[in-house]
Amino acid sequence: AQKVTQAQTEISVVEKEDVTLDCVYETRDTTYYLFWYKQPPSGELVFLIRRNSFDEQNEISGRYSWNFQKSTSSFNFTITASQVVDSAVYFCALSGYNNNDMRFGAGTRLTVKP
Amino acid sequence: GAGVSQSPRYKVAKRGQDVALRCDPISGHVSLFWYQQALGQGPEFLTYFQNEAQLDKSGLPSDRFFAERPEGSVSTLKIQRTQQEDSAVYLCASSLPPTGVNSPLHFGNGTRLTVT
């Protein structure tokens, strides 16, 4: 069975602070994919990143960075110098080779205050 | 627009009514998914189409839920005899490749269904 745990329900930071959103996953598959999506108040889930299980290289995209550690089954997401526009619910997701078994975590609501 | 379009944006139904939710995926996208998102939760998979074929409906919670995609583009999720526990946001997503090729999903804004 596949499972995604986002232990942080809500996080509140002040603008310009760095913040890390945690994601821990469980799977028996050897090939799997990990995702992060952002859900702003408008409701649409916005794709941020996809990593496959064979690529443990960390990735940086502007103020966003992702730390994939297979040894601890974690795929954490860090926002550097947070901005008010980063306020949203962030979901970590896991899927196998096929999209139709994608599992989402419960989400972390991030509030960035000015 | 170029994104996934869902309508209506909001739907209020009285318990026992039937509802139909529409999803217009990105043009040319082969795969279409429906998810149910309860308040404060992550999306839960309902069903999956590859073109017009419904390949996986394992997530549909009961036989009151029915989805179709007759021409391989627009999809409709129908809920018969709605109950209060059906209240949720229903999200539609599409992706270009067929199943077997993992790719990011493109989501619509969802339909918020409230059953009173």
Coordinates of N, CA and C in Angstrom, one line a residue:
Chain A
A1 N 0.8 -1.2 0.0 CA 0.0 0.0 0.0 C 0.9 1.2 0.0
Q2 N 0.4 2.3 -0.7 CA 1.2 3.5 -0.7 C 0.5 4.5 0.2
K3 N 1.4 5.3 0.9 CA 0.9 6.2 1.9 C 1.8 7.4 1.9
V4 N 1.2 8.6 2.1 CA 2.0 9.8 2.2 C 1.6 10.5 3.5
T5 N 2.5 10.9 4.3 CA 2.2 11.6 5.5 C 2.9 13.0 5.5
Q6 N 2.0 14.0 5.7 CA 2.5 15.3 5.9 C 2.1 15.7 7.4
A7 N 3.0 15.6 8.3 CA 2.7 15.7 9.7 C 2.3 17.2 10.1
Q8 N 2.8 18.1 9.3 CA 2.5 19.5 9.7 C 1.2 19.9 9.0
T9 N 0.2 20.2 9.9 CA -1.1 20.6 9.4 C -1.1 22.0 8.9
E10 N -0.5 22.9 9.8 CA -0.5 24.3 9.5 C 0.9 24.9 9.9
I11 N 1.4 25.8 9.1 CA 2.6 26.5 9.4 C 2.4 28.0 9.2
S12 N 2.8 28.8 10.1 CA 2.7 30.2 9.9 C 4.1 30.9 10.1
V13 N 4.5 31.6 9.1 CA 5.8 32.3 9.1 C 5.6 33.8 8.8
V14 N 6.7 34.5 9.0 CA 6.7 35.9 8.7 C 7.5 36.0 7.4
E15 N 7.0 36.9 6.5 CA 7.7 37.1 5.2 C 9.2 37.2 5.4
K16 N 9.9 36.6 4.4 CA 11.3 36.5 4.3 C 11.9 35.4 5.1
E17 N 11.1 34.7 6.0 CA 11.6 33.6 6.7 C 11.7 32.4 5.7
D18 N 12.6 31.4 6.0 CA 12.7 30.2 5.3 C 11.7 29.2 6.0
V19 N 11.2 28.3 5.2 CA 10.2 27.3 5.8 C 10.4 26.0 5.0
T20 N 10.3 24.9 5.8 CA 10.4 23.6 5.2 C 9.2 22.8 5.5
L21 N 8.6 22.2 4.4 CA 7.4 21.4 4.5 C 7.9 19.9 4.4
D22 N 7.5 19.1 5.4 CA 7.9 17.8 5.5 C 7.0 16.8 4.7
C23 N 7.5 15.8 4.1 CA 6.8 14.7 3.5 C 7.5 13.4 3.7
V24 N 6.7 12.4 4.2 CA 7.3 11.1 4.4 C 6.4 10.1 3.7
Y25 N 6.9 9.2 3.0 CA 6.1 8.3 2.2 C 6.4 6.8 2.5
E26 N 5.5 6.0 2.1 CA 5.6 4.5 2.2 C 5.2 3.9 0.9
T27 N 6.0 3.0 0.4 CA 5.7 2.3 -0.8 C 6.5 1.0 -0.9
R28 N 6.0 0.0 -1.5 CA 6.8 -1.2 -1.8 C 7.3 -1.3 -3.2
D29 N 6.9 -0.3 -4.0 CA 7.4 -0.2 -5.4 C 8.9 0.1 -5.4
T30 N 9.6 -0.4 -6.4 CA 11.0 0.1 -6.6 C 11.0 1.3 -7.5
T31 N 10.0 1.4 -8.4 CA 9.9 2.5 -9.3 C 8.7 3.3 -8.8
Y32 N 8.9 4.5 -8.5 CA 7.8 5.4 -8.0 C 8.2 6.9 -8.3
Y33 N 7.2 7.7 -8.2 CA 7.3 9.1 -8.5 C 6.8 9.9 -7.3
L34 N 7.5 11.0 -7.0 CA 7.0 11.9 -5.9 C 6.7 13.3 -6.5
F35 N 5.7 13.9 -6.0 CA 5.3 15.2 -6.5 C 5.0 16.2 -5.4
W36 N 5.1 17.4 -5.7 CA 4.6 18.5 -4.8 C 3.6 19.3 -5.7
Y37 N 2.5 19.6 -5.1 CA 1.5 20.5 -5.7 C 1.1 21.6 -4.7
K38 N 0.8 22.8 -5.3 CA 0.4 23.9 -4.5 C -1.1 24.2 -4.8
Q39 N -1.9 24.4 -3.8 CA -3.3 24.7 -3.9 C -3.6 26.1 -3.3
P40 N -3.6 27.1 -4.2 CA -4.0 28.4 -3.7 C -5.5 28.5 -3.4
P41 N -5.9 29.6 -2.8 CA -7.4 29.7 -2.5 C -8.3 29.5 -3.7
S42 N -7.8 29.7 -4.9 CA -8.7 29.5 -6.0 C -9.1 28.0 -6.2
G43 N -8.3 27.1 -5.6 CA -8.7 25.7 -5.6 C -7.9 24.9 -6.6
E44 N -7.3 25.4 -7.6 CA -6.6 24.6 -8.6 C -5.3 24.1 -8.0
L45 N -5.0 22.9 -8.2 CA -3.8 22.3 -7.8 C -2.7 22.6 -8.9
V46 N -1.7 23.2 -8.5 CA -0.6 23.6 -9.4 C 0.6 22.7 -9.2
F47 N 1.0 22.1 -10.3 CA 2.2 21.2 -10.2 C 3.4 22.0 -10.0
L48 N 4.3 21.5 -9.0 CA 5.5 22.2 -8.7 C 6.7 21.3 -9.2
I49 N 6.7 20.0 -8.8 CA 7.9 19.2 -9.1 C 7.5 17.7 -9.2
R50 N 8.2 17.0 -9.9 CA 8.1 15.5 -10.0 C 9.6 14.9 -9.9
R51 N 9.8 13.9 -9.0 CA 11.0 13.2 -9.0 C 10.7 11.7 -9.1
N52 N 11.6 11.0 -9.8 CA 11.5 9.6 -9.8 C 12.4 8.9 -8.7
S53 N 12.1 7.7 -8.4 CA 12.8 7.0 -7.3 C 14.3 6.8 -7.6
F54 N 14.7 6.9 -8.8 CA 16.1 6.6 -9.1 C 17.0 7.9 -9.2
D55 N 16.3 9.0 -8.9 CA 17.1 10.3 -9.0 C 17.0 11.0 -7.7
E56 N 18.0 10.8 -6.9 CA 18.0 11.4 -5.5 C 18.7 12.8 -5.5
Q57 N 19.0 13.3 -6.7 CA 19.6 14.6 -6.7 C 18.7 15.7 -6.2
N58 N 19.1 16.5 -5.3 CA 18.3 17.6 -4.8 C 18.1 18.6 -5.9
E59 N 17.0 19.3 -5.9 CA 16.7 20.3 -7.0 C 16.4 21.6 -6.4
I60 N 16.9 22.6 -7.1 CA 16.6 24.0 -6.7 C 15.9 24.7 -7.9
S61 N 14.8 25.5 -7.6 CA 14.2 26.3 -8.7 C 13.9 27.6 -8.0
G62 N 14.7 28.6 -8.3 CA 14.4 29.9 -7.7 C 14.5 29.8 -6.2
R63 N 13.4 30.2 -5.5 CA 13.3 30.1 -4.0 C 12.9 28.8 -3.5
Y64 N 12.6 27.9 -4.4 CA 12.1 26.5 -4.0 C 13.3 25.5 -4.1
S65 N 13.3 24.6 -3.1 CA 14.3 23.5 -3.2 C 13.7 22.3 -2.6
W66 N 14.1 21.1 -3.1 CA 13.5 19.9 -2.7 C 14.7 18.9 -2.3
N67 N 14.5 18.2 -1.2 CA 15.5 17.3 -0.6 C 14.9 15.9 -0.6
F68 N 15.3 15.0 -1.5 CA 14.8 13.7 -1.6 C 15.8 12.7 -0.9
Q69 N 15.4 12.0 0.1 CA 16.2 11.1 0.8 C 15.5 9.7 0.9
K70 N 16.0 8.8 0.1 CA 15.4 7.5 0.1 C 15.6 6.8 1.4
S71 N 16.7 7.0 2.0 CA 17.1 6.3 3.3 C 16.1 6.6 4.4
T72 N 15.5 7.8 4.3 CA 14.5 8.1 5.3 C 13.1 8.2 4.7
S73 N 12.9 7.9 3.4 CA 11.6 7.9 2.7 C 11.0 9.3 2.9
S74 N 11.8 10.3 2.6 CA 11.3 11.7 2.8 C 11.6 12.5 1.5
F75 N 10.7 13.5 1.3 CA 10.8 14.3 0.1 C 10.4 15.7 0.6
N76 N 11.3 16.4 1.3 CA 10.9 17.7 1.9 C 11.1 18.9 0.9
F77 N 10.3 19.9 1.2 CA 10.2 21.1 0.3 C 10.5 22.3 1.1
T78 N 11.5 23.1 0.7 CA 11.9 24.3 1.4 C 11.7 25.5 0.5
I79 N 11.0 26.5 1.1 CA 10.9 27.8 0.5 C 11.8 28.8 1.2
T80 N 12.7 29.4 0.4 CA 13.6 30.4 1.0 C 13.0 31.8 0.8
A81 N 13.2 32.6 1.8 CA 12.8 34.0 1.7 C 11.3 34.0 1.3
S82 N 10.4 33.4 2.2 CA 9.0 33.3 1.8 C 8.4 34.6 1.6
Q83 N 7.3 34.6 0.7 CA 6.6 35.7 0.4 C 5.1 35.5 0.6
V84 N 4.3 36.5 0.8 CA 2.9 36.4 1.0 C 2.2 35.5 0.0
V85 N 2.7 35.7 -1.3 CA 2.0 34.9 -2.4 C 2.3 33.4 -2.2
D86 N 3.2 33.0 -1.4 CA 3.4 31.6 -1.1 C 2.3 31.0 -0.3
S87 N 1.5 31.8 0.3 CA 0.4 31.3 1.2 C -0.5 30.4 0.4
A88 N -0.6 29.1 0.8 CA -1.4 28.1 0.1 C -1.4 26.8 0.9
V89 N -2.1 25.8 0.4 CA -2.0 24.5 0.9 C -1.1 23.7 0.0
Y90 N -0.1 23.1 0.5 CA 0.9 22.3 -0.3 C 0.7 20.8 0.0
F91 N 0.6 20.1 -1.2 CA 0.4 18.6 -1.1 C 1.6 17.9 -1.7
C92 N 2.0 16.9 -0.9 CA 2.9 15.9 -1.4 C 2.2 14.7 -1.9
A93 N 2.6 14.1 -3.0 CA 1.9 13.0 -3.6 C 2.9 11.9 -4.1
L94 N 2.4 10.7 -4.1 CA 3.2 9.5 -4.5 C 2.5 8.7 -5.5
S95 N 3.1 8.3 -6.6 CA 2.5 7.3 -7.5 C 3.5 6.3 -8.0
G96 N 2.9 5.2 -8.4 CA 3.8 4.2 -9.0 C 4.0 4.6 -10.5
Y97 N 4.2 3.6 -11.3 CA 4.4 3.8 -12.7 C 3.2 4.4 -13.4
N98 N 2.0 4.1 -12.9 CA 0.8 4.6 -13.5 C 0.3 5.8 -12.6
N99 N -0.3 6.8 -13.3 CA -0.9 7.9 -12.6 C -2.1 7.5 -11.7
N100 N -2.8 6.5 -12.1 CA -4.1 6.2 -11.5 C -3.9 5.6 -10.1
D101 N -2.7 5.5 -9.6 CA -2.6 5.1 -8.2 C -1.9 6.2 -7.4
M102 N -2.1 7.4 -7.8 CA -1.5 8.5 -7.1 C -2.2 8.7 -5.7
R103 N -1.4 8.9 -4.7 CA -1.9 9.1 -3.4 C -1.3 10.5 -2.9
F104 N -2.2 11.3 -2.3 CA -1.9 12.6 -1.8 C -1.8 12.5 -0.3
G105 N -0.9 13.3 0.3 CA -0.9 13.6 1.7 C -2.1 14.5 2.1
A106 N -2.3 14.7 3.3 CA -3.4 15.6 3.8 C -3.2 17.0 3.6
G107 N -1.9 17.4 3.2 CA -1.6 18.8 2.9 C -1.1 19.6 4.1
T108 N -0.3 20.6 3.9 CA 0.2 21.5 4.9 C -0.3 22.9 4.5
R109 N -1.0 23.6 5.3 CA -1.5 25.0 5.0 C -0.4 25.9 5.5
L110 N 0.2 26.6 4.5 CA 1.2 27.6 4.8 C 0.7 29.0 4.8
T111 N 0.9 29.8 5.8 CA 0.5 31.2 5.9 C 1.7 32.0 6.0
V112 N 1.9 32.9 5.1 CA 3.0 33.8 5.2 C 2.5 35.2 5.5
K113 N 2.9 35.7 6.6 CA 2.4 37.0 7.1 C 3.3 38.2 6.7
P114 N 2.8 39.3 6.3 CA 3.7 40.4 5.9 C 4.4 41.0 7.1
Chain B
G1 N -9.6 29.0 -22.7 CA -8.3 28.9 -22.1 C -7.6 27.6 -22.3
A2 N -6.4 27.5 -21.9 CA -5.6 26.3 -22.1 C -5.7 25.3 -21.0
G3 N -6.3 25.7 -19.9 CA -6.3 24.8 -18.8 C -7.5 23.9 -18.7
V4 N -7.6 23.1 -17.6 CA -8.7 22.2 -17.4 C -9.9 23.0 -16.9
S5 N -11.0 22.9 -17.5 CA -12.2 23.7 -17.1 C -13.3 22.8 -16.4
Q6 N -13.8 23.3 -15.3 CA -14.8 22.5 -14.6 C -16.0 23.4 -14.4
S7 N -17.2 22.8 -14.5 CA -18.4 23.6 -14.2 C -19.5 22.6 -13.6
P8 N -20.3 23.2 -12.8 CA -20.3 24.5 -12.2 C -19.2 24.7 -11.2
R9 N -18.9 25.9 -10.8 CA -17.9 26.1 -9.8 C -18.4 25.7 -8.4
Y10 N -19.6 26.0 -8.2 CA -20.3 25.7 -7.0 C -21.7 25.1 -7.3
K11 N -22.0 24.1 -6.5 CA -23.3 23.4 -6.6 C -23.9 23.1 -5.3
V12 N -25.1 23.6 -5.1 CA -25.8 23.2 -3.8 C -27.0 22.3 -4.2
A13 N -27.1 21.2 -3.6 CA -28.1 20.2 -3.9 C -28.8 19.8 -2.6
K14 N -30.1 19.5 -2.7 CA -30.8 19.0 -1.6 C -30.6 17.5 -1.5
R15 N -30.6 17.0 -0.4 CA -30.3 15.5 -0.2 C -31.4 14.8 -1.1
G16 N -30.9 13.8 -1.8 CA -31.7 13.0 -2.7 C -31.7 13.5 -4.1
Q17 N -31.3 14.7 -4.4 CA -31.2 15.1 -5.8 C -30.0 14.5 -6.5
D18 N -30.2 14.5 -7.9 CA -29.1 14.0 -8.7 C -28.3 15.3 -9.2
V19 N -27.0 15.1 -9.3 CA -26.1 16.2 -9.8 C -25.2 15.7 -10.9
A20 N -24.8 16.6 -11.8 CA -23.9 16.3 -12.9 C -22.8 17.3 -12.9
L21 N -21.6 16.9 -12.8 CA -20.4 17.8 -12.8 C -19.6 17.6 -14.1
R22 N -19.2 18.7 -14.7 CA -18.6 18.6 -16.0 C -17.1 19.0 -15.9
C23 N -16.3 18.3 -16.8 CA -14.9 18.5 -16.9 C -14.5 18.6 -18.3
D24 N -13.9 19.7 -18.7 CA -13.4 19.9 -20.0 C -11.8 19.9 -20.0
P25 N -11.2 18.8 -20.3 CA -9.7 18.7 -20.1 C -9.0 19.5 -21.2
I26 N -7.7 19.6 -21.0 CA -6.9 20.2 -22.0 C -7.0 19.5 -23.3
S27 N -7.1 20.2 -24.4 CA -7.3 19.6 -25.7 C -6.2 18.6 -26.0
G28 N -6.6 17.4 -26.4 CA -5.6 16.4 -26.8 C -5.1 15.6 -25.7
H29 N -5.4 15.9 -24.5 CA -5.0 15.0 -23.3 C -5.8 13.7 -23.3
V30 N -5.0 12.7 -23.3 CA -5.5 11.3 -23.4 C -6.1 10.9 -22.0
S31 N -5.4 11.2 -20.9 CA -5.8 10.7 -19.6 C -6.7 11.7 -18.9
L32 N -7.7 11.2 -18.2 CA -8.6 12.1 -17.4 C -8.9 11.4 -16.1
F33 N -8.8 12.2 -15.0 CA -9.0 11.7 -13.7 C -10.0 12.5 -12.9
W34 N -10.7 11.9 -12.1 CA -11.6 12.6 -11.1 C -11.1 12.2 -9.7
Y35 N -11.1 13.3 -8.9 CA -10.7 13.2 -7.5 C -11.8 13.8 -6.6
Q36 N -11.9 13.3 -5.4 CA -12.8 13.9 -4.4 C -11.9 14.5 -3.3
Q37 N -12.1 15.7 -2.9 CA -11.3 16.4 -1.9 C -12.3 16.9 -0.8
A38 N -12.3 16.1 0.4 CA -13.0 16.6 1.5 C -12.3 17.7 2.2
L39 N -13.1 18.5 3.0 CA -12.5 19.7 3.6 C -11.3 19.3 4.5
G40 N -10.2 20.0 4.3 CA -9.0 19.7 5.1 C -8.2 18.5 4.8
Q41 N -8.6 17.8 3.6 CA -7.9 16.6 3.3 C -7.3 16.7 1.9
G42 N -6.5 15.8 1.6 CA -5.9 15.7 0.2 C -6.9 15.1 -0.7
P43 N -6.7 15.3 -2.0 CA -7.6 14.6 -3.0 C -7.5 13.1 -2.9
E44 N -8.7 12.5 -3.1 CA -8.8 11.0 -3.1 C -9.2 10.6 -4.5
F45 N -8.5 9.6 -5.1 CA -8.8 9.1 -6.4 C -10.2 8.5 -6.5
L46 N -10.9 8.9 -7.6 CA -12.2 8.3 -7.9 C -12.2 7.4 -9.1
T47 N -11.7 7.9 -10.2 CA -11.8 7.2 -11.4 C -10.9 7.7 -12.5
Y48 N -10.6 6.9 -13.5 CA -9.6 7.3 -14.5 C -10.1 6.8 -15.9
F49 N -9.9 7.7 -16.9 CA -10.2 7.4 -18.3 C -9.0 7.5 -19.1
Q50 N -8.9 6.6 -20.1 CA -7.9 6.8 -21.2 C -8.8 6.9 -22.4
N51 N -8.7 8.1 -23.0 CA -9.7 8.4 -24.1 C -11.1 8.2 -23.5
E52 N -11.9 7.4 -24.2 CA -13.3 7.1 -23.8 C -13.4 6.0 -22.8
A53 N -12.4 5.2 -22.7 CA -12.4 4.0 -21.9 C -12.2 4.3 -20.4
Q54 N -13.1 3.8 -19.6 CA -12.9 4.0 -18.1 C -12.1 2.8 -17.6
L55 N -10.8 3.0 -17.4 CA -9.9 1.9 -17.1 C -9.9 1.6 -15.6
D56 N -10.2 2.5 -14.8 CA -10.2 2.3 -13.3 C -11.3 3.1 -12.6
K57 N -12.2 2.4 -12.0 CA -13.2 3.1 -11.2 C -13.2 2.6 -9.8
S58 N -12.1 2.2 -9.3 CA -12.0 1.6 -8.0 C -12.2 2.6 -6.9
G59 N -12.1 3.8 -7.1 CA -12.2 4.8 -6.1 C -13.6 5.4 -5.9
L60 N -14.5 5.0 -6.8 CA -15.9 5.5 -6.7 C -16.5 4.9 -5.4
P61 N -17.0 5.8 -4.5 CA -17.4 5.3 -3.2 C -18.7 4.4 -3.2
S62 N -19.5 4.6 -4.1 CA -20.7 3.8 -4.2 C -21.3 3.7 -5.6
D63 N -22.3 2.9 -5.8 CA -22.9 2.8 -7.1 C -23.8 4.0 -7.4
R64 N -23.8 5.0 -6.5 CA -24.5 6.2 -6.8 C -23.7 7.1 -7.7
F65 N -22.4 6.8 -7.7 CA -21.4 7.6 -8.5 C -21.2 7.0 -9.9
F66 N -21.2 7.8 -10.9 CA -21.1 7.3 -12.2 C -20.3 8.3 -13.0
A67 N -19.4 7.9 -13.8 CA -18.6 8.9 -14.7 C -18.6 8.4 -16.1
E68 N -18.6 9.3 -17.0 CA -18.5 8.9 -18.4 C -17.6 9.9 -19.2
R69 N -17.1 9.5 -20.3 CA -16.3 10.3 -21.2 C -16.6 9.8 -22.7
P70 N -17.8 10.0 -23.2 CA -18.2 9.2 -24.4 C -17.4 9.5 -25.6
E71 N -16.9 10.7 -25.8 CA -16.1 11.0 -27.0 C -14.6 11.2 -26.7
G72 N -14.2 10.8 -25.5 CA -12.8 10.9 -25.2 C -12.3 12.3 -25.0
S73 N -13.2 13.2 -24.7 CA -12.8 14.6 -24.4 C -13.5 15.0 -23.1
V74 N -14.6 15.7 -23.2 CA -15.4 16.1 -22.0 C -15.8 14.9 -21.2
S75 N -15.8 15.1 -19.9 CA -16.2 14.0 -19.0 C -17.3 14.6 -18.0
T76 N -18.2 13.7 -17.6 CA -19.2 14.1 -16.6 C -19.2 13.1 -15.5
L77 N -19.2 13.7 -14.3 CA -19.3 12.9 -13.1 C -20.7 13.1 -12.5
K78 N -21.5 12.0 -12.4 CA -22.9 12.1 -12.0 C -23.0 11.4 -10.6
I79 N -23.7 12.1 -9.7 CA -24.0 11.5 -8.4 C -25.5 11.5 -8.3
Q80 N -26.0 10.3 -8.0 CA -27.4 10.1 -7.9 C -27.8 10.1 -6.4
R81 N -29.0 10.6 -6.1 CA -29.5 10.6 -4.8 C -28.5 11.0 -3.8
T82 N -28.0 12.3 -4.0 CA -26.9 12.8 -3.2 C -27.2 12.7 -1.7
Q83 N -26.2 12.5 -0.9 CA -26.2 12.5 0.5 C -25.2 13.5 1.1
Q84 N -25.4 13.8 2.4 CA -24.6 14.9 3.0 C -23.1 14.5 2.9
E85 N -22.8 13.2 3.0 CA -21.4 12.9 3.0 C -20.7 13.0 1.6
D86 N -21.6 13.3 0.6 CA -21.0 13.6 -0.7 C -20.5 15.0 -0.8
S87 N -20.7 15.9 0.2 CA -20.3 17.2 0.1 C -18.7 17.2 0.1
A88 N -18.2 17.9 -0.9 CA -16.7 17.9 -1.1 C -16.4 18.7 -2.3
V89 N -15.1 18.9 -2.6 CA -14.7 19.5 -3.9 C -14.3 18.4 -4.8
Y90 N -14.9 18.4 -6.0 CA -14.6 17.4 -7.0 C -13.6 18.0 -8.0
L91 N -12.5 17.4 -8.1 CA -11.4 17.9 -8.9 C -11.3 17.0 -10.1
C92 N -11.1 17.6 -11.3 CA -10.8 16.9 -12.5 C -9.3 17.2 -12.9
A93 N -8.6 16.2 -13.4 CA -7.3 16.4 -13.9 C -7.1 15.7 -15.2
S94 N -6.2 16.2 -16.0 CA -5.8 15.5 -17.3 C -4.3 15.5 -17.5
S95 N -3.9 14.6 -18.3 CA -2.5 14.5 -18.7 C -2.4 14.0 -20.1
L96 N -1.3 14.4 -20.8 CA -1.2 14.0 -22.2 C -1.0 12.5 -22.4
P97 N -0.1 11.9 -21.7 CA 0.2 10.5 -22.0 C -0.9 9.5 -21.5
P98 N -1.0 8.4 -22.2 CA -1.9 7.3 -21.6 C -1.2 6.7 -20.4
T99 N -2.0 5.8 -19.8 CA -1.5 5.1 -18.6 C -0.2 4.3 -18.9
G100 N 0.6 4.2 -18.0 CA 1.9 3.5 -18.2 C 3.0 4.5 -18.4
V101 N 2.7 5.7 -18.6 CA 3.7 6.7 -18.7 C 3.4 7.8 -17.7
N102 N 4.1 7.8 -16.6 CA 3.8 8.8 -15.6 C 4.1 10.2 -16.0
S103 N 3.2 11.1 -15.7 CA 3.5 12.5 -16.0 C 2.7 13.4 -15.0
P104 N 3.0 14.6 -14.8 CA 2.2 15.5 -13.9 C 0.8 15.6 -14.4
L105 N -0.1 15.8 -13.5 CA -1.5 16.0 -13.8 C -1.8 17.5 -13.8
H106 N -2.6 17.9 -14.7 CA -3.1 19.3 -14.8 C -4.5 19.4 -14.2
F107 N -4.7 20.1 -13.1 CA -6.0 20.1 -12.4 C -6.8 21.3 -12.8
G108 N -8.1 21.1 -12.7 CA -9.1 22.2 -12.8 C -9.3 22.9 -11.5
N109 N -10.1 23.9 -11.4 CA -10.4 24.6 -10.1 C -11.4 23.8 -9.2
G110 N -12.0 22.8 -9.8 CA -12.9 22.0 -9.0 C -14.3 22.5 -8.9
T111 N -15.2 21.6 -8.5 CA -16.6 22.0 -8.3 C -16.8 21.7 -6.8
R112 N -17.3 22.7 -6.1 CA -17.6 22.5 -4.7 C -19.0 22.1 -4.5
L113 N -19.3 20.9 -4.1 CA -20.6 20.4 -4.0 C -21.0 20.4 -2.5
T114 N -22.2 21.1 -2.2 CA -22.7 21.1 -0.9 C -24.1 20.5 -0.9
V115 N -24.3 19.4 -0.1 CA -25.5 18.8 0.0 C -26.2 19.1 1.3
T116 N -27.4 19.7 1.2 CA -28.1 20.2 2.4 C -29.2 19.3 2.8

